[in-house]
XYZ file of C-alpha atoms in Angstrom:
639
model
C 104.529 -13.331 -34.355
C 101.042 -11.536 -34.501
C 100.456 -8.447 -32.412
C 97.911 -8.521 -29.577
C 95.430 -6.414 -31.568
C 95.626 -8.903 -34.539
C 95.218 -11.845 -32.174
C 92.274 -10.144 -30.317
C 90.545 -9.266 -33.719
C 91.001 -12.842 -34.923
C 89.592 -14.391 -31.724
C 86.617 -12.150 -31.845
C 85.961 -13.059 -35.474
C 86.094 -16.801 -34.432
C 83.712 -16.292 -31.423
C 86.438 -17.103 -28.952
C 87.115 -13.676 -27.288
C 86.726 -15.391 -23.886
C 90.291 -16.710 -24.394
C 91.758 -13.259 -23.331
C 89.335 -12.756 -20.469
C 92.289 -12.992 -17.881
C 94.747 -11.024 -20.036
C 95.014 -8.077 -17.525
C 95.958 -10.369 -14.741
C 98.968 -11.970 -16.489
C 102.505 -10.776 -15.878
C 104.571 -9.372 -18.763
C 106.387 -12.810 -19.380
C 103.153 -14.770 -19.211
C 101.542 -12.295 -21.690
C 104.512 -12.824 -24.026
C 104.433 -16.607 -23.713
C 100.633 -16.710 -24.205
C 100.863 -14.388 -27.300
C 103.338 -16.749 -28.939
C 101.066 -19.712 -28.314
C 98.077 -17.869 -29.824
C 100.120 -16.728 -32.798
C 100.976 -20.337 -33.511
C 97.292 -21.318 -33.873
C 95.672 -21.300 -37.287
C 93.209 -18.530 -36.183
C 91.471 -18.692 -39.525
C 90.521 -22.262 -38.954
C 89.621 -21.973 -35.306
C 85.943 -20.999 -35.810
C 85.381 -23.881 -38.087
C 87.181 -26.225 -35.779
C 85.033 -25.196 -32.783
C 81.696 -25.374 -34.756
C 82.560 -28.827 -36.098
C 83.428 -30.136 -32.768
C 80.166 -28.956 -31.185
C 78.091 -30.312 -34.106
C 79.951 -33.727 -34.085
C 79.397 -34.118 -30.257
C 75.638 -33.389 -30.641
C 75.265 -35.869 -33.629
C 77.153 -38.642 -31.977
C 77.345 -41.890 -34.005
C 75.389 -45.068 -33.968
C 74.540 -47.905 -36.366
C 73.008 -46.669 -39.512
C 71.601 -47.778 -42.847
C 75.229 -47.457 -44.221
C 76.199 -50.931 -42.944
C 73.647 -52.343 -45.444
C 76.137 -51.367 -48.116
C 78.962 -53.009 -46.277
C 81.115 -55.828 -47.880
C 83.997 -57.889 -46.473
C 87.449 -57.585 -48.027
C 87.546 -59.624 -51.264
C 89.422 -62.987 -50.872
C 91.983 -62.023 -53.538
C 93.062 -59.019 -51.534
C 93.581 -60.719 -48.240
C 96.448 -62.949 -47.025
C 96.646 -65.134 -43.954
C 99.153 -66.630 -41.700
C 96.845 -69.532 -40.794
C 95.271 -70.155 -44.166
C 98.289 -69.737 -46.436
C 100.582 -72.721 -47.346
C 104.247 -72.682 -46.300
C 105.472 -72.191 -49.836
C 103.427 -68.873 -50.092
C 104.592 -67.659 -46.553
C 108.285 -68.408 -47.529
C 108.013 -66.508 -50.741
C 106.673 -63.455 -49.104
C 109.221 -63.744 -46.378
C 111.973 -63.965 -48.936
C 110.698 -60.819 -50.842
C 110.393 -58.969 -47.591
C 113.949 -59.800 -46.481
C 115.140 -58.737 -49.918
C 113.498 -55.174 -49.553
C 114.819 -54.783 -46.008
C 118.359 -55.772 -47.241
C 118.192 -52.989 -49.817
C 117.367 -50.361 -47.151
C 113.862 -49.909 -48.805
C 111.962 -50.546 -45.582
C 111.564 -48.323 -42.584
C 109.296 -48.427 -39.625
C 107.119 -45.601 -38.217
C 105.984 -45.511 -34.637
C 102.825 -43.728 -33.516
C 104.212 -43.199 -30.064
C 100.977 -41.673 -28.553
C 100.782 -39.488 -25.594
C 101.540 -39.811 -21.911
C 100.610 -42.949 -20.125
C 97.721 -41.335 -18.254
C 95.295 -44.259 -18.434
C 98.284 -46.321 -17.130
C 98.514 -44.028 -14.127
C 102.025 -42.740 -15.113
C 103.152 -39.234 -16.086
C 105.477 -40.157 -18.887
C 105.289 -41.494 -22.423
C 103.801 -45.049 -22.794
C 106.810 -46.324 -24.634
C 108.862 -45.846 -21.457
C 106.569 -48.147 -19.546
C 107.913 -51.482 -18.043
C 105.145 -54.076 -17.776
C 107.205 -56.115 -15.283
C 109.100 -58.644 -17.468
C 112.096 -60.419 -15.922
C 114.381 -58.334 -17.932
C 112.662 -55.071 -16.795
C 112.631 -53.923 -20.506
C 110.364 -51.132 -21.588
C 108.313 -51.054 -24.674
C 110.789 -48.807 -26.491
C 113.684 -51.102 -25.640
C 111.768 -54.249 -26.905
C 110.994 -52.550 -30.223
C 114.480 -51.131 -30.693
C 116.011 -54.632 -30.169
C 113.585 -56.187 -32.735
C 114.822 -53.542 -35.368
C 118.381 -54.527 -34.529
C 117.547 -58.195 -34.926
C 115.655 -57.776 -38.150
C 118.687 -55.913 -39.639
C 120.878 -58.741 -38.422
C 118.769 -61.511 -40.137
C 118.542 -59.474 -43.377
C 122.307 -58.926 -43.382
C 122.924 -62.598 -42.824
C 120.439 -63.705 -45.554
C 121.815 -61.287 -48.221
C 125.348 -60.583 -47.105
C 125.096 -56.872 -47.030
C 124.821 -54.299 -44.186
C 121.384 -52.732 -44.199
C 119.485 -50.179 -42.079
C 115.838 -50.082 -41.061
C 115.226 -46.381 -40.126
C 113.009 -45.761 -37.176
C 110.560 -42.796 -37.355
C 108.807 -41.923 -34.137
C 105.989 -39.399 -34.000
C 105.400 -37.868 -30.610
C 103.189 -35.227 -29.153
C 104.313 -31.918 -27.725
C 104.293 -33.257 -24.320
C 106.238 -36.465 -25.080
C 108.904 -35.307 -27.493
C 111.449 -34.086 -25.024
C 110.975 -36.945 -22.588
C 111.362 -39.450 -25.286
C 114.536 -37.896 -26.711
C 116.033 -37.767 -23.316
C 115.030 -41.429 -22.629
C 116.739 -42.607 -25.825
C 119.796 -40.653 -25.057
C 120.204 -41.931 -21.612
C 119.889 -45.558 -22.983
C 122.262 -44.842 -25.934
C 119.305 -45.450 -28.371
C 119.426 -49.117 -27.303
C 122.335 -49.888 -29.556
C 120.739 -48.244 -32.663
C 122.682 -45.513 -34.594
C 121.197 -42.247 -33.348
C 121.058 -40.860 -36.939
C 118.646 -43.695 -37.931
C 116.193 -42.767 -35.163
C 114.063 -39.801 -36.364
C 111.666 -38.076 -33.941
C 109.115 -35.543 -34.897
C 106.146 -33.795 -33.411
C 102.544 -34.028 -34.492
C 100.297 -30.912 -34.365
C 98.241 -29.845 -31.297
C 94.668 -28.618 -31.501
C 92.458 -26.843 -28.900
C 90.059 -28.830 -26.752
C 86.587 -27.481 -26.930
C 83.381 -27.389 -24.698
C 80.228 -28.950 -25.818
C 78.935 -25.542 -26.857
C 81.970 -24.982 -29.045
C 84.149 -22.710 -26.807
C 88.009 -23.269 -26.529
C 88.964 -24.506 -23.061
C 91.493 -22.571 -20.981
C 93.528 -24.887 -18.838
C 95.179 -21.911 -17.132
C 94.573 -18.085 -17.247
C 97.277 -17.898 -19.928
C 97.163 -21.233 -21.610
C 94.863 -23.078 -23.890
C 94.083 -26.785 -23.219
C 95.642 -28.505 -26.193
C 95.581 -32.136 -27.430
C 97.289 -34.050 -30.243
C 95.092 -34.360 -33.247
C 95.066 -38.170 -33.226
C 97.343 -40.637 -35.087
C 95.698 -39.327 -38.337
C 97.630 -36.262 -37.770
C 100.592 -38.221 -38.983
C 100.086 -36.999 -42.573
C 100.231 -33.335 -41.864
C 103.146 -33.973 -39.566
C 105.160 -35.687 -42.285
C 104.888 -32.504 -44.357
C 105.518 -30.113 -41.521
C 108.663 -31.866 -40.334
C 110.052 -32.858 -43.846
C 109.940 -36.531 -42.773
C 109.055 -37.593 -46.353
C 111.969 -35.867 -47.831
C 114.174 -37.657 -45.250
C 112.712 -40.979 -46.432
C 113.384 -40.118 -50.101
C 117.028 -39.340 -49.162
C 117.388 -42.697 -47.444
C 115.818 -44.584 -50.376
C 112.891 -45.743 -48.306
C 109.985 -47.016 -50.377
C 107.955 -49.111 -47.922
C 106.667 -48.103 -44.418
C 105.544 -50.354 -41.639
C 103.413 -48.123 -39.313
C 102.255 -49.281 -35.844
C 101.210 -48.050 -32.478
C 103.444 -48.182 -29.427
C 101.093 -50.027 -27.068
C 101.335 -53.530 -28.892
C 103.824 -55.578 -26.960
C 103.671 -58.259 -29.613
C 104.324 -56.038 -32.693
C 106.417 -57.722 -35.387
C 108.734 -54.857 -36.454
C 109.246 -54.558 -40.170
C 107.660 -57.960 -40.468
C 109.180 -59.504 -43.786
C 106.132 -61.706 -44.428
C 103.801 -58.755 -44.209
C 106.131 -56.526 -46.319
C 106.708 -59.219 -48.785
C 102.981 -60.027 -49.182
C 102.077 -56.307 -49.687
C 105.012 -55.748 -52.191
C 104.117 -59.055 -54.107
C 100.531 -57.864 -54.502
C 101.532 -54.410 -55.730
C 99.718 -52.770 -52.912
C 100.120 -49.163 -51.943
C 98.277 -49.650 -48.662
C 97.803 -52.613 -46.341
C 96.519 -53.520 -42.931
C 97.150 -56.374 -40.569
C 94.095 -57.721 -38.949
C 93.136 -60.321 -36.414
C 90.074 -62.512 -36.402
C 87.393 -61.129 -34.030
C 86.736 -63.372 -31.065
C 82.993 -62.727 -30.976
C 80.600 -60.546 -33.020
C 80.316 -57.713 -30.537
C 83.940 -57.411 -29.738
C 84.761 -53.690 -29.558
C 87.301 -53.419 -32.341
C 86.876 -51.669 -35.782
C 86.329 -53.953 -38.796
C 88.238 -53.581 -42.044
C 85.843 -53.796 -44.862
C 84.377 -52.056 -47.907
C 81.488 -49.525 -47.799
C 80.045 -48.489 -51.153
C 82.961 -50.071 -52.690
C 85.628 -48.119 -50.574
C 87.857 -49.781 -48.123
C 87.725 -48.242 -44.709
C 87.422 -49.250 -40.998
C 83.907 -49.401 -39.614
C 83.693 -48.841 -35.798
C 82.032 -51.647 -33.911
C 79.418 -49.180 -32.678
C 78.563 -48.445 -36.232
C 77.580 -51.974 -36.939
C 74.116 -53.188 -36.351
C 73.966 -56.579 -34.329
C 72.485 -58.479 -37.229
C 75.435 -57.402 -39.507
C 78.111 -58.052 -36.946
C 76.739 -61.616 -36.350
C 76.545 -62.620 -40.015
C 78.474 -65.874 -40.778
C 79.677 -67.542 -43.904
C 78.836 -71.176 -44.846
C 81.838 -72.373 -42.808
C 80.634 -70.791 -39.815
C 83.135 -68.049 -39.555
C 82.206 -64.392 -39.028
C 81.881 -62.479 -42.345
C 83.017 -59.378 -40.739
C 85.933 -60.778 -38.737
C 88.858 -58.571 -39.907
C 89.683 -56.714 -36.786
C 91.714 -53.677 -37.116
C 94.901 -53.480 -34.849
C 96.389 -50.271 -36.260
C 99.181 -52.091 -37.920
C 99.816 -50.777 -41.508
C 101.788 -50.978 -44.676
C 102.172 -47.882 -46.911
C 104.225 -47.070 -49.903
C 106.208 -43.637 -49.571
C 104.479 -42.572 -52.912
C 101.101 -43.175 -51.274
C 101.983 -41.364 -48.075
C 103.170 -38.458 -50.118
C 99.806 -38.413 -52.123
C 97.823 -38.450 -48.873
C 99.805 -35.733 -47.274
C 99.735 -33.472 -50.298
C 96.197 -34.000 -51.522
C 94.019 -35.904 -49.169
C 94.817 -35.237 -45.522
C 92.397 -32.359 -45.440
C 89.599 -34.684 -46.361
C 90.137 -37.016 -43.342
C 87.020 -37.642 -41.144
C 87.132 -36.123 -37.702
C 86.307 -38.294 -34.829
C 84.966 -36.950 -31.514
C 86.542 -38.020 -28.206
C 84.823 -36.934 -25.138
C 87.259 -36.079 -22.366
C 87.765 -34.815 -18.820
C 89.711 -31.774 -19.441
C 90.899 -29.593 -16.409
C 89.792 -25.854 -16.845
C 89.678 -22.588 -15.224
C 86.239 -21.315 -14.590
C 85.036 -17.583 -14.917
C 86.402 -16.731 -11.566
C 89.895 -18.068 -12.538
C 89.703 -21.198 -10.229
C 91.168 -24.558 -11.513
C 88.576 -27.166 -11.836
C 89.232 -30.906 -12.388
C 85.967 -32.280 -13.737
C 84.690 -35.836 -12.654
C 82.874 -36.418 -15.940
C 83.573 -35.442 -19.536
C 83.370 -31.771 -20.078
C 85.275 -31.304 -23.410
C 85.729 -32.452 -26.954
C 88.882 -33.456 -28.477
C 88.761 -33.902 -32.240
C 90.960 -36.707 -33.686
C 91.915 -38.158 -37.107
C 92.714 -41.872 -37.473
C 95.642 -43.093 -39.475
C 93.641 -45.719 -41.142
C 90.991 -43.377 -42.554
C 93.206 -43.055 -45.721
C 92.301 -46.555 -46.952
C 89.655 -44.934 -49.107
C 92.308 -43.147 -51.230
C 94.372 -46.409 -51.977
C 94.620 -47.566 -55.525
C 95.208 -51.073 -54.266
C 94.407 -52.047 -50.811
C 95.247 -55.451 -49.176
C 94.705 -57.010 -45.736
C 96.697 -59.672 -44.020
C 95.380 -61.668 -41.124
C 97.744 -62.680 -38.347
C 97.282 -64.708 -35.197
C 96.114 -62.554 -32.224
C 98.109 -64.498 -29.649
C 101.332 -64.081 -31.722
C 100.959 -60.403 -32.854
C 98.468 -58.478 -30.851
C 98.289 -57.585 -27.182
C 97.713 -53.855 -26.632
C 98.599 -52.020 -23.435
C 95.914 -49.254 -22.658
C 94.770 -49.519 -19.100
C 96.113 -49.710 -15.529
C 95.896 -53.084 -13.741
C 92.355 -53.660 -12.340
C 90.783 -53.176 -15.697
C 89.478 -56.380 -17.341
C 91.525 -55.983 -20.636
C 94.566 -54.463 -22.031
C 96.643 -54.099 -18.857
C 100.397 -54.462 -17.943
C 99.392 -57.873 -16.581
C 97.656 -59.087 -19.835
C 100.486 -57.586 -21.941
C 103.272 -59.341 -19.929
C 101.218 -62.533 -19.811
C 100.911 -62.418 -23.629
C 104.656 -61.916 -24.323
C 105.785 -64.634 -21.792
C 103.271 -67.112 -23.099
C 104.594 -66.556 -26.679
C 108.178 -67.147 -25.566
C 107.089 -70.225 -23.603
C 105.509 -71.563 -26.837
C 108.784 -70.805 -28.797
C 110.849 -72.612 -26.224
C 108.646 -75.680 -26.293
C 108.571 -75.670 -30.188
C 112.321 -75.570 -30.102
C 112.339 -78.933 -28.023
C 112.893 -77.475 -24.543
C 111.162 -78.645 -21.356
C 110.745 -76.852 -18.007
C 111.297 -77.967 -14.458
C 109.840 -76.733 -11.242
C 111.941 -75.754 -8.224
C 112.173 -79.433 -7.155
C 113.384 -80.521 -10.626
C 110.144 -82.138 -11.705
C 108.893 -81.595 -15.206
C 106.020 -79.074 -15.528
C 103.012 -80.281 -17.417
C 102.086 -78.134 -20.652
C 98.706 -76.418 -20.436
C 96.193 -75.612 -23.034
C 97.076 -72.641 -25.352
C 94.376 -70.403 -23.797
C 95.739 -70.786 -20.253
C 98.743 -69.146 -18.662
C 101.897 -71.058 -19.348
C 103.282 -73.122 -16.365
C 106.722 -71.381 -16.728
C 108.014 -67.997 -16.907
C 110.187 -67.769 -19.985
C 111.499 -64.574 -21.628
C 113.634 -64.583 -24.833
C 115.432 -61.276 -25.916
C 114.657 -59.942 -29.286
C 118.319 -59.763 -29.797
C 118.363 -63.697 -29.602
C 115.286 -64.392 -31.631
C 113.149 -62.138 -33.711
C 110.119 -64.412 -33.954
C 111.063 -67.774 -32.639
C 113.793 -68.626 -35.147
C 117.059 -70.080 -34.300
C 116.171 -71.533 -30.829
C 116.570 -75.277 -31.602
C 120.463 -75.040 -31.336
C 120.061 -73.140 -28.075
C 117.215 -74.891 -26.253
C 116.733 -78.163 -28.016
C 116.414 -81.089 -25.580
C 117.263 -78.885 -22.611
C 115.361 -78.850 -19.305
C 114.976 -75.415 -17.992
C 114.130 -74.024 -14.650
C 111.901 -71.118 -14.208
C 111.994 -68.231 -14.376
C 114.151 -68.532 -17.537
C 115.636 -65.413 -19.204
C 117.442 -65.972 -22.494
C 119.231 -62.856 -23.241
C 122.285 -62.265 -25.500
C 124.779 -63.167 -22.833
C 122.950 -66.477 -21.983
C 122.876 -67.306 -25.699
C 126.590 -66.719 -26.037
C 127.245 -68.787 -23.053
C 125.163 -71.634 -24.514
C 126.906 -71.318 -27.942
C 130.329 -70.326 -26.899
C 131.042 -72.330 -23.724
C 133.883 -74.044 -25.741
C 134.439 -74.581 -29.475
C 136.488 -77.649 -30.016
C 138.205 -78.722 -33.151
C 138.728 -82.112 -31.726
C 135.012 -82.867 -31.960
C 134.144 -80.473 -34.743
C 131.387 -79.018 -32.515
C 130.481 -76.447 -30.089
C 130.872 -77.688 -26.479
C 127.854 -76.653 -24.300
C 125.818 -77.866 -21.454
C 124.175 -80.762 -23.297
C 127.466 -82.380 -24.213
C 129.982 -80.929 -21.803
C 130.420 -83.965 -19.542
C 130.898 -86.209 -22.631
C 133.584 -83.892 -23.758
C 135.431 -84.107 -20.454
C 135.150 -87.882 -20.597
C 136.355 -87.733 -24.285
C 139.457 -85.787 -23.125
C 140.036 -88.316 -20.345
C 139.915 -91.168 -22.689
C 142.086 -89.340 -25.174
C 144.670 -88.682 -22.631
C 144.664 -92.448 -21.595
C 145.344 -93.406 -25.228
C 148.134 -90.985 -25.548
C 149.699 -92.141 -22.442
C 149.358 -95.845 -23.488
C 150.998 -94.998 -26.808
C 153.779 -93.134 -25.067
C 154.296 -96.105 -22.798
C 154.338 -98.563 -25.674
C 156.845 -96.492 -27.664
C 159.090 -95.591 -24.638
C 160.689 -99.066 -24.779
C 162.731 -98.337 -27.885
C 162.983 -94.538 -27.334
C 163.957 -92.537 -30.364
C 165.738 -94.565 -33.181
C 168.290 -93.248 -35.632
C 167.510 -93.306 -39.380
C 169.480 -92.096 -42.553
C 166.685 -89.834 -43.635
C 164.226 -87.477 -41.714
C 161.352 -89.223 -43.478
C 162.302 -92.667 -42.279
C 162.986 -91.022 -38.833
C 159.602 -89.732 -38.651
C 158.051 -93.113 -39.723
C 159.957 -94.783 -36.985
C 159.363 -92.379 -34.158
C 156.068 -90.769 -35.237
C 153.908 -92.521 -32.500
C 156.237 -91.659 -29.747
C 156.671 -88.033 -31.009
C 152.863 -87.476 -31.421
C 152.218 -88.825 -27.869
C 154.899 -86.807 -26.427
C 153.601 -83.576 -28.026
C 149.842 -83.977 -27.378
C 149.791 -85.529 -24.034
C 150.626 -82.176 -22.297
C 148.122 -80.332 -24.312
C 145.300 -82.755 -23.573
C 146.337 -82.827 -19.968
C 146.165 -79.113 -19.669
C 142.762 -79.017 -21.410
C 141.394 -81.828 -19.251
C 142.747 -80.129 -16.013
C 141.296 -76.649 -16.996
C 137.786 -78.288 -17.647
C 137.796 -80.191 -14.447
C 138.786 -76.976 -12.582
C 135.821 -75.102 -14.156
C 133.490 -77.954 -13.174
C 134.796 -77.925 -9.632
C 133.785 -74.196 -9.527
C 130.478 -74.788 -11.338
C 131.209 -72.209 -13.995
C 131.567 -72.154 -17.746
C 134.489 -71.035 -20.012
C 132.251 -68.121 -21.036
C 131.628 -66.993 -17.518
C 135.248 -67.511 -16.460
C 136.744 -65.562 -19.332
C 134.072 -62.799 -19.806
C 132.240 -62.353 -16.604
C 132.584 -58.603 -16.895
C 130.407 -58.623 -20.004
C 127.653 -60.990 -18.586
C 124.419 -59.232 -17.329
C 123.586 -61.847 -14.676
C 126.999 -61.502 -13.022
C 127.248 -57.808 -12.993
C 126.217 -57.488 -9.399
C 128.706 -60.129 -8.244
C 132.249 -59.334 -7.044
C 135.508 -60.264 -9.021
C 135.632 -63.626 -7.434
C 132.002 -64.304 -6.468
C 130.292 -67.152 -8.234
C 126.477 -67.469 -7.322
C 126.381 -71.027 -8.768
C 129.244 -72.478 -6.639
C 127.875 -75.176 -4.248
C 131.330 -76.467 -3.201
C 133.779 -78.410 -5.253
C 132.485 -81.934 -4.293
C 128.758 -81.069 -4.803
C 129.693 -79.402 -8.107
C 131.563 -82.470 -9.343
C 128.889 -84.832 -8.189
C 126.289 -82.773 -10.023
C 128.238 -82.575 -13.244
C 129.250 -86.233 -13.537
C 126.582 -88.202 -11.680
C 123.325 -86.140 -12.193
C 121.643 -87.324 -15.357
C 119.690 -84.781 -17.351
C 120.565 -81.246 -18.350
C 120.582 -78.715 -15.587
C 120.477 -75.003 -16.004
C 120.609 -72.210 -13.538
C 118.411 -69.364 -14.613
C 117.106 -68.717 -11.096
C 120.088 -66.809 -9.813
C 120.319 -65.008 -6.480
C 123.004 -62.379 -6.102
C 125.035 -61.941 -3.055
C 123.485 -58.618 -2.508
C 119.786 -59.056 -1.912
C 117.732 -61.959 -3.146
C 115.977 -60.802 -6.304
C 116.016 -63.455 -9.111
C 116.926 -62.386 -12.638
């Protein structure tokens, strides 16, 4: 730690001596804490940082002649979900799963700061947008990692791990660690969740002076998601990746509720193309949409901000009528570990500094705390995508916005990117998955709901756990030909109930809601046949024979009927008993493990309508009936 005199001299040299203006008023402990903070600053770079911030704020940015040298991404370097044939998509997916199965793929989360714009004082990943399951962004993403591991394991028959690296800020590291610990890492191995902290830099006034947020504390801010590259070195994260054998990274931002973690199609596309850097993009909805565009400027790939494009450039269209500059950046990227290492070691100091004007609380010359009502400070940020220019082979991959991009940035009340829009996007996606799997939805009166156009809200609330389906796969056997009431929550327990209600060797199939009544009738007919056989054979009773083979031939029917009849009778009786309770085998045997029964007592059954009504509904009401809208005995909140 530097001495006070050394710190004072460095601050004077940097033109920031005002930082110590309240030093005499601080207590001994506050002086020690402040001195430690100041010693951790790169005081040699402070002057340059402050001057650059002031100059950048004055210069601003606008559309320039630079966009006359702009080019779209070349067709040979871009892939597309909507334009590629199924053979190509399947090939990329297979390649991606192969890399995942060999532990060569990891995901890296740019966790951002606190949810200030959402109106909450905690990290954005801990936010609950109001889903029926009440899952947070962190939980949804953790479960997607678990599912992609499971799919890769099943496809290649080997246990694999997708490590999860999470970059936080100084303010969010401890809350994030605590949140994961309290939730037992959402089922992931704690050793595979690596959290690290990005660098903090001082906020600066418009005239280039460091802002004090307290008499003994500088106003600090994260250095943007482009601070990743320095943080990878400072925290030895690249070394950890090398030890694990990680070669490919999928990097994304926390606020996209639809993010497809370690997307095997995207990974496979990038690997197949030999890319060291890649970006997912979505088609812009209109020319002036405020999203950056992935393109080339002077032959170098980069993201051009929407404000830097002239209207005539943004509105250009190709002969087919599509926007020429339509590749909207969504901060969803592929990097090889080798490329990340090169950027961190050679190029991170060359990254462009971006200006963000912020309202930064500060203490005035009299030491009074002031909360400004308009921007008064500059926070300099680097962006993760500004490294495209250093790539040897860059590719872009277009995905469907409604399937993979719905950011959460603003509190409800704003026109876009709110908890409401994020929740709506996820539920609409899951509704489409259920309909594609062959399901239909009923209203509270049991009438079929009419599907709506894709650009409207779905008529039913449907949420499907990532632990059940990663991206819509495997739902046909669960939901095919089923009529579902809304709200419908398909979590792991519900999926197990549908698949494991009863597995019977008699019909070589799994007994579930769609065939349960026919199985009961089958047992009844089976019992009648056995009893008839027993009756027919009873006239002669058991007959003697010189050998046991002849004895079995003469008495086989009677013996079989005598042995199977009690078994079938017990099986039929148990199923009729369960029907009279309106419960399933899974619920009856494993109720302590089922989430939607956790609030019920040991003998409480929220589905029981009385034995007669239960039997009538089971045998006499045609059409599948499911009971997702459950009301617990305590309270009346539906799951």
